Amino acid sequence: MAAKTDPQEVNLDIDPVRKSNLEEDQDTADKDPKSRDCGKFRAFWTTRELEKHDGDENQLNKTTFIELLIYCVFLSLVCFVVFFTITSDAYHFTNVLSRLFTDSPISPNYTEITFRTITSQKEYWEFLKYSLIKNLFWEIRADGRVLTDAEVGYVLYENKLQGIPRLRQVRVSKASCKVLEDFKKIVQTCYGPYDVSFEDKEPYGEQGVSFTYMSSDALDEASYRGIISRYGGGGYVHDLALKSQPSLDRINLLYLGNWIDRGTRAVFIDFTIYNANVNLFCVVKFVRLDVPRV
């Protein structure tokens, strides 16, 4: 004969008044959609400190005031950094250099083309050989006097070059894109969009000129986020000189070795100048993104 057991009794002692209030709150939340929305908003806005004093109204007001004060201080610091650290001198300094290098004609042969409107490798070489050299090295004054070695190294006669200007490019390998099986006999090489996994690091060059890759660690260079892709900090680097003619000779050597070709995806020009009149440095980086493959 099976033993009969009574189910375990569970007593829940709930204050009748509290129970009534809970039921009323639940009914209000069910009937009023705005109440539910406020609850969701409160859950989103409430911080950890506010939750600690949810039942104490005085302490809750005090904590809210302190957090509001901290937020106002933080907002004031952000506004100060954004709006008050940029002077009119800094704006004009940057604006003059930008118009000098990017808005002037790339050469006398291309008077309607600027750095911003370059669309081919030929135009880019014209910019390097003429506009870049002319605007970087001011060696003859308006009266025709040739500057001495101690006087050269200035942009617009007032901005001292710090170090040597540098050219750097990033490339992709020949196997960076897939060719359809039916066209493999016709198309021998294929250069796809830039990607770190397809970055070319092998030596290359023509006419007896060889270019070698340098890593980002060796260059101490960070990656750069462009319009099309994020480019690595490594690449094929060539430094210019402190005078115009040696710098032009080095650019002609790059041109002879076909430094910019179908595999080129971005070319960087880096240099830093200092203007003692306004006590400002300007770190300049000109980037020609995704050089057209035409």
PDB file of C-alpha atoms in Angstrom:
ATOM      1  CA  MET A   1       0.000   0.000   0.000  1.00  0.00           C
ATOM      2  CA  ALA A   2       1.531   3.286  -1.105  1.00  0.00           C
ATOM      3  CA  ALA A   3       2.040   5.903   1.532  1.00  0.00           C
ATOM      4  CA  LYS A   4       0.104   9.117   1.051  1.00  0.00           C
ATOM      5  CA  THR A   5       2.101  12.308   1.446  1.00  0.00           C
ATOM      6  CA  ASP A   6       0.692  15.796   1.777  1.00  0.00           C
ATOM      7  CA  PRO A   7       2.120  18.466  -0.487  1.00  0.00           C
ATOM      8  CA  GLN A   8       4.520  20.874   1.263  1.00  0.00           C
ATOM      9  CA  GLU A   9       2.854  24.045   2.323  1.00  0.00           C
ATOM     10  CA  VAL A  10       4.564  27.350   1.543  1.00  0.00           C
ATOM     11  CA  ASN A  11       3.432  30.448   3.384  1.00  0.00           C
ATOM     12  CA  LEU A  12       4.099  33.830   1.750  1.00  0.00           C
ATOM     13  CA  ASP A  13       3.648  36.690   4.163  1.00  0.00           C
ATOM     14  CA  ILE A  14       2.956  39.819   2.100  1.00  0.00           C
ATOM     15  CA  ASP A  15       1.821  43.065   3.580  1.00  0.00           C
ATOM     16  CA  PRO A  16      -1.719  43.673   2.243  1.00  0.00           C
ATOM     17  CA  VAL A  17      -1.006  47.368   1.710  1.00  0.00           C
ATOM     18  CA  ARG A  18       2.239  46.656  -0.185  1.00  0.00           C
ATOM     19  CA  LYS A  19       0.515  43.969  -2.219  1.00  0.00           C
ATOM     20  CA  SER A  20      -2.202  46.408  -3.169  1.00  0.00           C
ATOM     21  CA  ASN A  21       0.376  49.015  -4.231  1.00  0.00           C
ATOM     22  CA  LEU A  22       2.246  46.486  -6.359  1.00  0.00           C
ATOM     23  CA  GLU A  23      -0.944  45.480  -8.095  1.00  0.00           C
ATOM     24  CA  GLU A  24      -1.844  49.116  -8.745  1.00  0.00           C
ATOM     25  CA  ASP A  25       1.634  49.840 -10.190  1.00  0.00           C
ATOM     26  CA  GLN A  26       1.376  46.818 -12.434  1.00  0.00           C
ATOM     27  CA  ASP A  27      -2.064  47.847 -13.642  1.00  0.00           C
ATOM     28  CA  THR A  28      -0.836  51.379 -14.326  1.00  0.00           C
ATOM     29  CA  ALA A  29       2.159  50.103 -16.294  1.00  0.00           C
ATOM     30  CA  ASP A  30      -0.066  47.794 -18.335  1.00  0.00           C
ATOM     31  CA  LYS A  31      -2.595  50.522 -19.113  1.00  0.00           C
ATOM     32  CA  ASP A  32      -0.168  53.447 -19.671  1.00  0.00           C
ATOM     33  CA  PRO A  33       2.461  52.844 -22.427  1.00  0.00           C
ATOM     34  CA  LYS A  34       4.255  56.066 -21.405  1.00  0.00           C
ATOM     35  CA  SER A  35       4.946  54.567 -18.012  1.00  0.00           C
ATOM     36  CA  ARG A  36       6.688  51.606 -19.628  1.00  0.00           C
ATOM     37  CA  ASP A  37       8.706  53.972 -21.855  1.00  0.00           C
ATOM     38  CA  CYS A  38       9.799  56.016 -18.835  1.00  0.00           C
ATOM     39  CA  GLY A  39      10.873  52.851 -17.132  1.00  0.00           C
ATOM     40  CA  LYS A  40      12.966  51.855 -20.115  1.00  0.00           C
ATOM     41  CA  PHE A  41      14.483  55.344 -20.313  1.00  0.00           C
ATOM     42  CA  ARG A  42      15.242  55.321 -16.591  1.00  0.00           C
ATOM     43  CA  ALA A  43      16.918  51.915 -16.910  1.00  0.00           C
ATOM     44  CA  PHE A  44      19.076  53.315 -19.711  1.00  0.00           C
ATOM     45  CA  TRP A  45      19.989  56.550 -17.899  1.00  0.00           C
ATOM     46  CA  THR A  46      20.413  55.250 -14.332  1.00  0.00           C
ATOM     47  CA  THR A  47      24.032  54.853 -13.243  1.00  0.00           C
ATOM     48  CA  ARG A  48      25.511  52.472 -10.717  1.00  0.00           C
ATOM     49  CA  GLU A  49      25.755  55.196  -8.072  1.00  0.00           C
ATOM     50  CA  LEU A  50      22.105  56.196  -8.504  1.00  0.00           C
ATOM     51  CA  GLU A  51      20.928  52.621  -8.083  1.00  0.00           C
ATOM     52  CA  LYS A  52      22.642  52.431  -4.687  1.00  0.00           C
ATOM     53  CA  HIS A  53      20.385  55.189  -3.318  1.00  0.00           C
ATOM     54  CA  ASP A  54      17.187  54.377  -5.167  1.00  0.00           C
ATOM     55  CA  GLY A  55      15.153  54.351  -1.963  1.00  0.00           C
ATOM     56  CA  ASP A  56      16.660  57.415  -0.283  1.00  0.00           C
ATOM     57  CA  GLU A  57      15.396  60.559  -2.011  1.00  0.00           C
ATOM     58  CA  ASN A  58      17.829  62.961  -0.302  1.00  0.00           C
ATOM     59  CA  GLN A  59      20.843  60.833  -1.060  1.00  0.00           C
ATOM     60  CA  LEU A  60      19.559  60.285  -4.598  1.00  0.00           C
ATOM     61  CA  ASN A  61      19.328  64.041  -5.212  1.00  0.00           C
ATOM     62  CA  LYS A  62      22.802  64.567  -3.781  1.00  0.00           C
ATOM     63  CA  THR A  63      24.312  61.837  -5.985  1.00  0.00           C
ATOM     64  CA  THR A  64      22.503  63.197  -9.047  1.00  0.00           C
ATOM     65  CA  PHE A  65      23.876  66.696  -8.396  1.00  0.00           C
ATOM     66  CA  ILE A  66      27.449  65.390  -7.999  1.00  0.00           C
ATOM     67  CA  GLU A  67      27.272  63.378 -11.232  1.00  0.00           C
ATOM     68  CA  LEU A  68      25.801  66.362 -13.083  1.00  0.00           C
ATOM     69  CA  LEU A  69      28.644  68.542 -11.809  1.00  0.00           C
ATOM     70  CA  ILE A  70      31.256  66.010 -12.929  1.00  0.00           C
ATOM     71  CA  TYR A  71      29.634  65.789 -16.361  1.00  0.00           C
ATOM     72  CA  CYS A  72      29.646  69.604 -16.710  1.00  0.00           C
ATOM     73  CA  VAL A  73      33.356  69.713 -15.838  1.00  0.00           C
ATOM     74  CA  PHE A  74      34.075  66.981 -18.402  1.00  0.00           C
ATOM     75  CA  LEU A  75      32.045  68.793 -21.064  1.00  0.00           C
ATOM     76  CA  SER A  76      33.882  72.055 -20.323  1.00  0.00           C
ATOM     77  CA  LEU A  77      37.261  70.360 -20.743  1.00  0.00           C
ATOM     78  CA  VAL A  78      36.215  68.840 -24.072  1.00  0.00           C
ATOM     79  CA  CYS A  79      35.020  72.236 -25.349  1.00  0.00           C
ATOM     80  CA  PHE A  80      38.251  73.858 -24.221  1.00  0.00           C
ATOM     81  CA  VAL A  81      40.399  71.299 -26.041  1.00  0.00           C
ATOM     82  CA  VAL A  82      38.299  71.496 -29.211  1.00  0.00           C
ATOM     83  CA  PHE A  83      37.705  75.234 -29.505  1.00  0.00           C
ATOM     84  CA  PHE A  84      40.350  77.120 -27.521  1.00  0.00           C
ATOM     85  CA  THR A  85      43.574  75.291 -28.425  1.00  0.00           C
ATOM     86  CA  ILE A  86      43.269  76.194 -32.130  1.00  0.00           C
ATOM     87  CA  THR A  87      44.425  79.749 -32.724  1.00  0.00           C
ATOM     88  CA  SER A  88      43.962  81.942 -35.771  1.00  0.00           C
ATOM     89  CA  ASP A  89      47.714  81.683 -36.389  1.00  0.00           C
ATOM     90  CA  ALA A  90      47.448  77.893 -36.606  1.00  0.00           C
ATOM     91  CA  TYR A  91      44.564  78.161 -39.059  1.00  0.00           C
ATOM     92  CA  HIS A  92      46.344  80.627 -41.356  1.00  0.00           C
ATOM     93  CA  PHE A  93      49.597  78.660 -41.104  1.00  0.00           C
ATOM     94  CA  THR A  94      47.880  75.463 -42.238  1.00  0.00           C
ATOM     95  CA  ASN A  95      45.799  77.236 -44.865  1.00  0.00           C
ATOM     96  CA  VAL A  96      48.803  78.898 -46.522  1.00  0.00           C
ATOM     97  CA  LEU A  97      50.719  75.630 -46.767  1.00  0.00           C
ATOM     98  CA  SER A  98      47.675  73.782 -48.068  1.00  0.00           C
ATOM     99  CA  ARG A  99      47.114  76.305 -50.860  1.00  0.00           C
ATOM    100  CA  LEU A 100      50.827  76.340 -51.690  1.00  0.00           C
ATOM    101  CA  PHE A 101      51.183  72.592 -52.207  1.00  0.00           C
ATOM    102  CA  THR A 102      47.738  71.327 -53.160  1.00  0.00           C
ATOM    103  CA  ASP A 103      46.077  74.232 -54.989  1.00  0.00           C
ATOM    104  CA  SER A 104      48.926  75.467 -57.195  1.00  0.00           C
ATOM    105  CA  PRO A 105      49.491  74.057 -60.735  1.00  0.00           C
ATOM    106  CA  ILE A 106      51.601  70.910 -60.791  1.00  0.00           C
ATOM    107  CA  SER A 107      53.847  72.281 -63.590  1.00  0.00           C
ATOM    108  CA  PRO A 108      53.893  74.887 -66.391  1.00  0.00           C
ATOM    109  CA  ASN A 109      52.741  72.146 -68.771  1.00  0.00           C
ATOM    110  CA  TYR A 110      49.624  71.432 -66.665  1.00  0.00           C
ATOM    111  CA  THR A 111      48.415  74.830 -65.488  1.00  0.00           C
ATOM    112  CA  GLU A 112      44.842  73.666 -64.879  1.00  0.00           C
ATOM    113  CA  ILE A 113      45.758  70.588 -62.824  1.00  0.00           C
ATOM    114  CA  THR A 114      46.541  70.715 -59.098  1.00  0.00           C
ATOM    115  CA  PHE A 115      47.502  68.052 -56.601  1.00  0.00           C
ATOM    116  CA  ARG A 116      43.846  67.585 -55.732  1.00  0.00           C
ATOM    117  CA  THR A 117      42.878  66.846 -59.345  1.00  0.00           C
ATOM    118  CA  ILE A 118      45.691  64.478 -60.356  1.00  0.00           C
ATOM    119  CA  THR A 119      44.267  61.493 -62.240  1.00  0.00           C
ATOM    120  CA  SER A 120      47.282  59.705 -63.746  1.00  0.00           C
ATOM    121  CA  GLN A 121      50.807  58.611 -62.943  1.00  0.00           C
ATOM    122  CA  LYS A 122      52.202  61.012 -65.540  1.00  0.00           C
ATOM    123  CA  GLU A 123      50.580  63.962 -63.769  1.00  0.00           C
ATOM    124  CA  TYR A 124      51.866  62.752 -60.418  1.00  0.00           C
ATOM    125  CA  TRP A 125      55.433  62.623 -61.704  1.00  0.00           C
ATOM    126  CA  GLU A 126      54.992  66.181 -62.989  1.00  0.00           C
ATOM    127  CA  PHE A 127      53.944  67.218 -59.480  1.00  0.00           C
ATOM    128  CA  LEU A 128      56.971  65.550 -57.892  1.00  0.00           C
ATOM    129  CA  LYS A 129      59.472  66.981 -60.362  1.00  0.00           C
ATOM    130  CA  TYR A 130      58.201  70.539 -60.472  1.00  0.00           C
ATOM    131  CA  SER A 131      55.607  71.659 -57.906  1.00  0.00           C
ATOM    132  CA  LEU A 132      56.965  69.699 -54.940  1.00  0.00           C
ATOM    133  CA  ILE A 133      60.589  70.710 -55.548  1.00  0.00           C
ATOM    134  CA  LYS A 134      59.698  74.326 -56.293  1.00  0.00           C
ATOM    135  CA  ASN A 135      57.550  74.753 -53.180  1.00  0.00           C
ATOM    136  CA  LEU A 136      59.811  72.831 -50.800  1.00  0.00           C
ATOM    137  CA  PHE A 137      63.095  74.561 -51.612  1.00  0.00           C
ATOM    138  CA  TRP A 138      63.159  78.364 -51.812  1.00  0.00           C
ATOM    139  CA  GLU A 139      66.747  79.041 -52.850  1.00  0.00           C
ATOM    140  CA  ILE A 140      66.428  82.238 -54.920  1.00  0.00           C
ATOM    141  CA  ARG A 141      64.920  85.464 -53.631  1.00  0.00           C
ATOM    142  CA  ALA A 142      62.613  87.727 -55.628  1.00  0.00           C
ATOM    143  CA  ASP A 143      65.537  90.049 -56.438  1.00  0.00           C
ATOM    144  CA  GLY A 144      67.461  87.146 -58.004  1.00  0.00           C
ATOM    145  CA  ARG A 145      69.968  86.660 -55.179  1.00  0.00           C
ATOM    146  CA  VAL A 146      70.941  83.017 -54.602  1.00  0.00           C
ATOM    147  CA  LEU A 147      70.736  82.031 -50.953  1.00  0.00           C
ATOM    148  CA  THR A 148      73.761  80.670 -49.135  1.00  0.00           C
ATOM    149  CA  ASP A 149      73.916  77.202 -47.585  1.00  0.00           C
ATOM    150  CA  ALA A 150      73.075  78.712 -44.198  1.00  0.00           C
ATOM    151  CA  GLU A 151      69.961  80.374 -45.600  1.00  0.00           C
ATOM    152  CA  VAL A 152      68.426  77.440 -47.495  1.00  0.00           C
ATOM    153  CA  GLY A 153      66.025  74.917 -46.017  1.00  0.00           C
ATOM    154  CA  TYR A 154      63.083  77.299 -45.645  1.00  0.00           C
ATOM    155  CA  VAL A 155      59.605  77.171 -47.165  1.00  0.00           C
ATOM    156  CA  LEU A 156      58.358  80.651 -48.146  1.00  0.00           C
ATOM    157  CA  TYR A 157      61.592  81.983 -46.599  1.00  0.00           C
ATOM    158  CA  GLU A 158      60.071  81.822 -43.090  1.00  0.00           C
ATOM    159  CA  ASN A 159      59.267  78.159 -42.356  1.00  0.00           C
ATOM    160  CA  LYS A 160      62.261  76.014 -41.468  1.00  0.00           C
ATOM    161  CA  LEU A 161      62.296  72.402 -42.669  1.00  0.00           C
ATOM    162  CA  GLN A 162      62.868  69.979 -39.802  1.00  0.00           C
ATOM    163  CA  GLY A 163      64.772  67.008 -41.154  1.00  0.00           C
ATOM    164  CA  ILE A 164      64.515  65.658 -44.675  1.00  0.00           C
ATOM    165  CA  PRO A 165      61.284  65.222 -46.688  1.00  0.00           C
ATOM    166  CA  ARG A 166      60.373  61.579 -47.250  1.00  0.00           C
ATOM    167  CA  LEU A 167      58.520  59.688 -49.972  1.00  0.00           C
ATOM    168  CA  ARG A 168      56.841  56.394 -49.106  1.00  0.00           C
ATOM    169  CA  GLN A 169      54.556  54.114 -51.046  1.00  0.00           C
ATOM    170  CA  VAL A 170      52.586  50.952 -50.295  1.00  0.00           C
ATOM    171  CA  ARG A 171      51.995  48.312 -52.950  1.00  0.00           C
ATOM    172  CA  VAL A 172      50.093  45.119 -53.629  1.00  0.00           C
ATOM    173  CA  SER A 173      51.515  41.959 -55.150  1.00  0.00           C
ATOM    174  CA  LYS A 174      50.822  40.584 -58.626  1.00  0.00           C
ATOM    175  CA  ALA A 175      48.593  37.862 -57.197  1.00  0.00           C
ATOM    176  CA  SER A 176      46.327  40.225 -55.258  1.00  0.00           C
ATOM    177  CA  CYS A 177      43.259  39.416 -57.356  1.00  0.00           C
ATOM    178  CA  LYS A 178      41.850  36.404 -59.185  1.00  0.00           C
ATOM    179  CA  VAL A 179      41.746  36.011 -62.946  1.00  0.00           C
ATOM    180  CA  LEU A 180      39.062  33.913 -64.605  1.00  0.00           C
ATOM    181  CA  GLU A 181      40.284  30.584 -65.872  1.00  0.00           C
ATOM    182  CA  ASP A 182      39.489  31.463 -69.488  1.00  0.00           C
ATOM    183  CA  PHE A 183      41.684  34.603 -69.330  1.00  0.00           C
ATOM    184  CA  LYS A 184      44.725  33.289 -67.452  1.00  0.00           C
ATOM    185  CA  LYS A 185      46.662  32.771 -70.679  1.00  0.00           C
ATOM    186  CA  ILE A 186      46.005  36.362 -71.705  1.00  0.00           C
ATOM    187  CA  VAL A 187      46.216  38.189 -68.374  1.00  0.00           C
ATOM    188  CA  GLN A 188      49.528  37.392 -66.705  1.00  0.00           C
ATOM    189  CA  THR A 189      49.364  39.831 -63.780  1.00  0.00           C
ATOM    190  CA  CYS A 190      46.492  41.228 -61.740  1.00  0.00           C
ATOM    191  CA  TYR A 191      46.666  43.958 -59.082  1.00  0.00           C
ATOM    192  CA  GLY A 192      43.698  44.195 -56.731  1.00  0.00           C
ATOM    193  CA  PRO A 193      42.681  46.731 -54.061  1.00  0.00           C
ATOM    194  CA  TYR A 194      45.018  47.310 -51.122  1.00  0.00           C
ATOM    195  CA  ASP A 195      44.898  44.851 -48.261  1.00  0.00           C
ATOM    196  CA  VAL A 196      47.523  44.059 -45.643  1.00  0.00           C
ATOM    197  CA  SER A 197      47.415  40.369 -46.588  1.00  0.00           C
ATOM    198  CA  PHE A 198      48.244  41.258 -50.226  1.00  0.00           C
ATOM    199  CA  GLU A 199      50.868  43.920 -49.505  1.00  0.00           C
ATOM    200  CA  ASP A 200      53.961  43.537 -51.660  1.00  0.00           C
ATOM    201  CA  LYS A 201      57.265  43.344 -49.754  1.00  0.00           C
ATOM    202  CA  GLU A 202      59.541  41.976 -52.465  1.00  0.00           C
ATOM    203  CA  PRO A 203      62.306  44.045 -54.113  1.00  0.00           C
ATOM    204  CA  TYR A 204      61.484  45.460 -57.540  1.00  0.00           C
ATOM    205  CA  GLY A 205      62.713  48.037 -60.031  1.00  0.00           C
ATOM    206  CA  GLU A 206      63.943  48.597 -63.575  1.00  0.00           C
ATOM    207  CA  GLN A 207      66.972  49.996 -65.427  1.00  0.00           C
ATOM    208  CA  GLY A 208      69.349  48.661 -62.770  1.00  0.00           C
ATOM    209  CA  VAL A 209      67.520  50.514 -59.973  1.00  0.00           C
ATOM    210  CA  SER A 210      66.230  48.360 -57.099  1.00  0.00           C
ATOM    211  CA  PHE A 211      63.722  49.331 -54.406  1.00  0.00           C
ATOM    212  CA  THR A 212      63.456  47.431 -51.123  1.00  0.00           C
ATOM    213  CA  TYR A 213      60.718  47.236 -48.521  1.00  0.00           C
ATOM    214  CA  MET A 214      61.031  48.589 -44.964  1.00  0.00           C
ATOM    215  CA  SER A 215      58.720  47.493 -42.145  1.00  0.00           C
ATOM    216  CA  SER A 216      56.651  49.827 -39.991  1.00  0.00           C
ATOM    217  CA  ASP A 217      58.816  48.950 -36.973  1.00  0.00           C
ATOM    218  CA  ALA A 218      61.978  49.980 -38.813  1.00  0.00           C
ATOM    219  CA  LEU A 219      60.346  53.244 -39.926  1.00  0.00           C
ATOM    220  CA  ASP A 220      58.539  53.835 -36.621  1.00  0.00           C
ATOM    221  CA  GLU A 221      55.483  54.678 -38.698  1.00  0.00           C
ATOM    222  CA  ALA A 222      51.847  54.068 -37.763  1.00  0.00           C
ATOM    223  CA  SER A 223      49.152  52.895 -40.137  1.00  0.00           C
ATOM    224  CA  TYR A 224      47.073  55.492 -41.950  1.00  0.00           C
ATOM    225  CA  ARG A 225      43.318  55.437 -42.449  1.00  0.00           C
ATOM    226  CA  GLY A 226      42.461  56.756 -45.899  1.00  0.00           C
ATOM    227  CA  ILE A 227      39.261  57.118 -47.857  1.00  0.00           C
ATOM    228  CA  ILE A 228      39.578  53.731 -49.528  1.00  0.00           C
ATOM    229  CA  SER A 229      41.468  51.588 -47.022  1.00  0.00           C
ATOM    230  CA  ARG A 230      43.756  51.538 -43.987  1.00  0.00           C
ATOM    231  CA  TYR A 231      47.353  51.515 -45.197  1.00  0.00           C
ATOM    232  CA  GLY A 232      50.204  49.923 -43.279  1.00  0.00           C
ATOM    233  CA  GLY A 233      53.094  51.879 -41.809  1.00  0.00           C
ATOM    234  CA  GLY A 234      55.726  50.082 -43.877  1.00  0.00           C
ATOM    235  CA  GLY A 235      56.583  50.541 -47.509  1.00  0.00           C
ATOM    236  CA  TYR A 236      59.219  51.545 -50.040  1.00  0.00           C
ATOM    237  CA  VAL A 237      60.871  54.672 -48.673  1.00  0.00           C
ATOM    238  CA  HIS A 238      63.156  57.254 -50.281  1.00  0.00           C
ATOM    239  CA  ASP A 239      64.394  60.400 -48.586  1.00  0.00           C
ATOM    240  CA  LEU A 240      64.988  63.610 -50.474  1.00  0.00           C
ATOM    241  CA  ALA A 241      67.851  66.054 -49.794  1.00  0.00           C
ATOM    242  CA  LEU A 242      68.149  69.506 -48.231  1.00  0.00           C
ATOM    243  CA  LYS A 243      68.492  71.244 -51.611  1.00  0.00           C
ATOM    244  CA  SER A 244      66.455  71.256 -54.789  1.00  0.00           C
ATOM    245  CA  GLN A 245      68.914  69.776 -57.299  1.00  0.00           C
ATOM    246  CA  PRO A 246      69.955  66.706 -55.252  1.00  0.00           C
ATOM    247  CA  SER A 247      66.274  66.101 -54.452  1.00  0.00           C
ATOM    248  CA  LEU A 248      65.339  66.359 -58.130  1.00  0.00           C
ATOM    249  CA  ASP A 249      68.123  63.902 -58.996  1.00  0.00           C
ATOM    250  CA  ARG A 250      66.672  61.383 -56.545  1.00  0.00           C
ATOM    251  CA  ILE A 251      63.179  61.804 -57.975  1.00  0.00           C
ATOM    252  CA  ASN A 252      64.558  61.281 -61.502  1.00  0.00           C
ATOM    253  CA  LEU A 253      66.205  58.087 -60.249  1.00  0.00           C
ATOM    254  CA  LEU A 254      62.839  56.883 -58.953  1.00  0.00           C
ATOM    255  CA  TYR A 255      61.267  57.734 -62.295  1.00  0.00           C
ATOM    256  CA  LEU A 256      63.989  55.818 -64.146  1.00  0.00           C
ATOM    257  CA  GLY A 257      63.374  52.727 -62.012  1.00  0.00           C
ATOM    258  CA  ASN A 258      59.589  52.977 -62.479  1.00  0.00           C
ATOM    259  CA  TRP A 259      59.017  53.454 -58.749  1.00  0.00           C
ATOM    260  CA  ILE A 260      55.287  54.117 -59.265  1.00  0.00           C
ATOM    261  CA  ASP A 261      53.658  51.381 -61.328  1.00  0.00           C
ATOM    262  CA  ARG A 262      50.528  49.238 -61.504  1.00  0.00           C
ATOM    263  CA  GLY A 263      51.126  47.798 -58.029  1.00  0.00           C
ATOM    264  CA  THR A 264      51.226  51.199 -56.300  1.00  0.00           C
ATOM    265  CA  ARG A 265      48.229  51.894 -54.100  1.00  0.00           C
ATOM    266  CA  ALA A 266      49.193  54.982 -52.077  1.00  0.00           C
ATOM    267  CA  VAL A 267      52.085  57.467 -52.084  1.00  0.00           C
ATOM    268  CA  PHE A 268      52.901  59.506 -48.963  1.00  0.00           C
ATOM    269  CA  ILE A 269      54.960  62.699 -48.762  1.00  0.00           C
ATOM    270  CA  ASP A 270      55.991  63.561 -45.191  1.00  0.00           C
ATOM    271  CA  PHE A 271      57.865  66.528 -43.786  1.00  0.00           C
ATOM    272  CA  THR A 272      57.739  68.899 -40.810  1.00  0.00           C
ATOM    273  CA  ILE A 273      58.328  72.641 -40.746  1.00  0.00           C
ATOM    274  CA  TYR A 274      58.635  75.223 -37.949  1.00  0.00           C
ATOM    275  CA  ASN A 275      57.666  78.886 -38.027  1.00  0.00           C
ATOM    276  CA  ALA A 276      59.438  80.889 -35.331  1.00  0.00           C
ATOM    277  CA  ASN A 277      57.267  83.972 -35.915  1.00  0.00           C
ATOM    278  CA  VAL A 278      54.193  82.248 -34.492  1.00  0.00           C
ATOM    279  CA  ASN A 279      56.081  79.469 -32.639  1.00  0.00           C
ATOM    280  CA  LEU A 280      54.204  76.675 -34.384  1.00  0.00           C
ATOM    281  CA  PHE A 281      55.150  73.352 -35.948  1.00  0.00           C
ATOM    282  CA  CYS A 282      53.277  71.942 -38.906  1.00  0.00           C
ATOM    283  CA  VAL A 283      53.447  68.217 -39.605  1.00  0.00           C
ATOM    284  CA  VAL A 284      52.611  67.743 -43.277  1.00  0.00           C
ATOM    285  CA  LYS A 285      51.423  64.491 -44.865  1.00  0.00           C
ATOM    286  CA  PHE A 286      50.310  64.517 -48.493  1.00  0.00           C
ATOM    287  CA  VAL A 287      48.617  61.303 -49.558  1.00  0.00           C
ATOM    288  CA  ARG A 288      47.675  60.318 -53.066  1.00  0.00           C
ATOM    289  CA  LEU A 289      45.260  57.456 -52.395  1.00  0.00           C
ATOM    290  CA  ASP A 290      44.877  54.593 -54.791  1.00  0.00           C
ATOM    291  CA  VAL A 291      46.951  55.987 -57.656  1.00  0.00           C
ATOM    292  CA  PRO A 292      44.939  55.408 -60.854  1.00  0.00           C
ATOM    293  CA  ARG A 293      46.022  52.274 -62.718  1.00  0.00           C
ATOM    294  CA  VAL A 294      45.927  53.884 -66.189  1.00  0.00           C
TER     295      VAL A 294
END
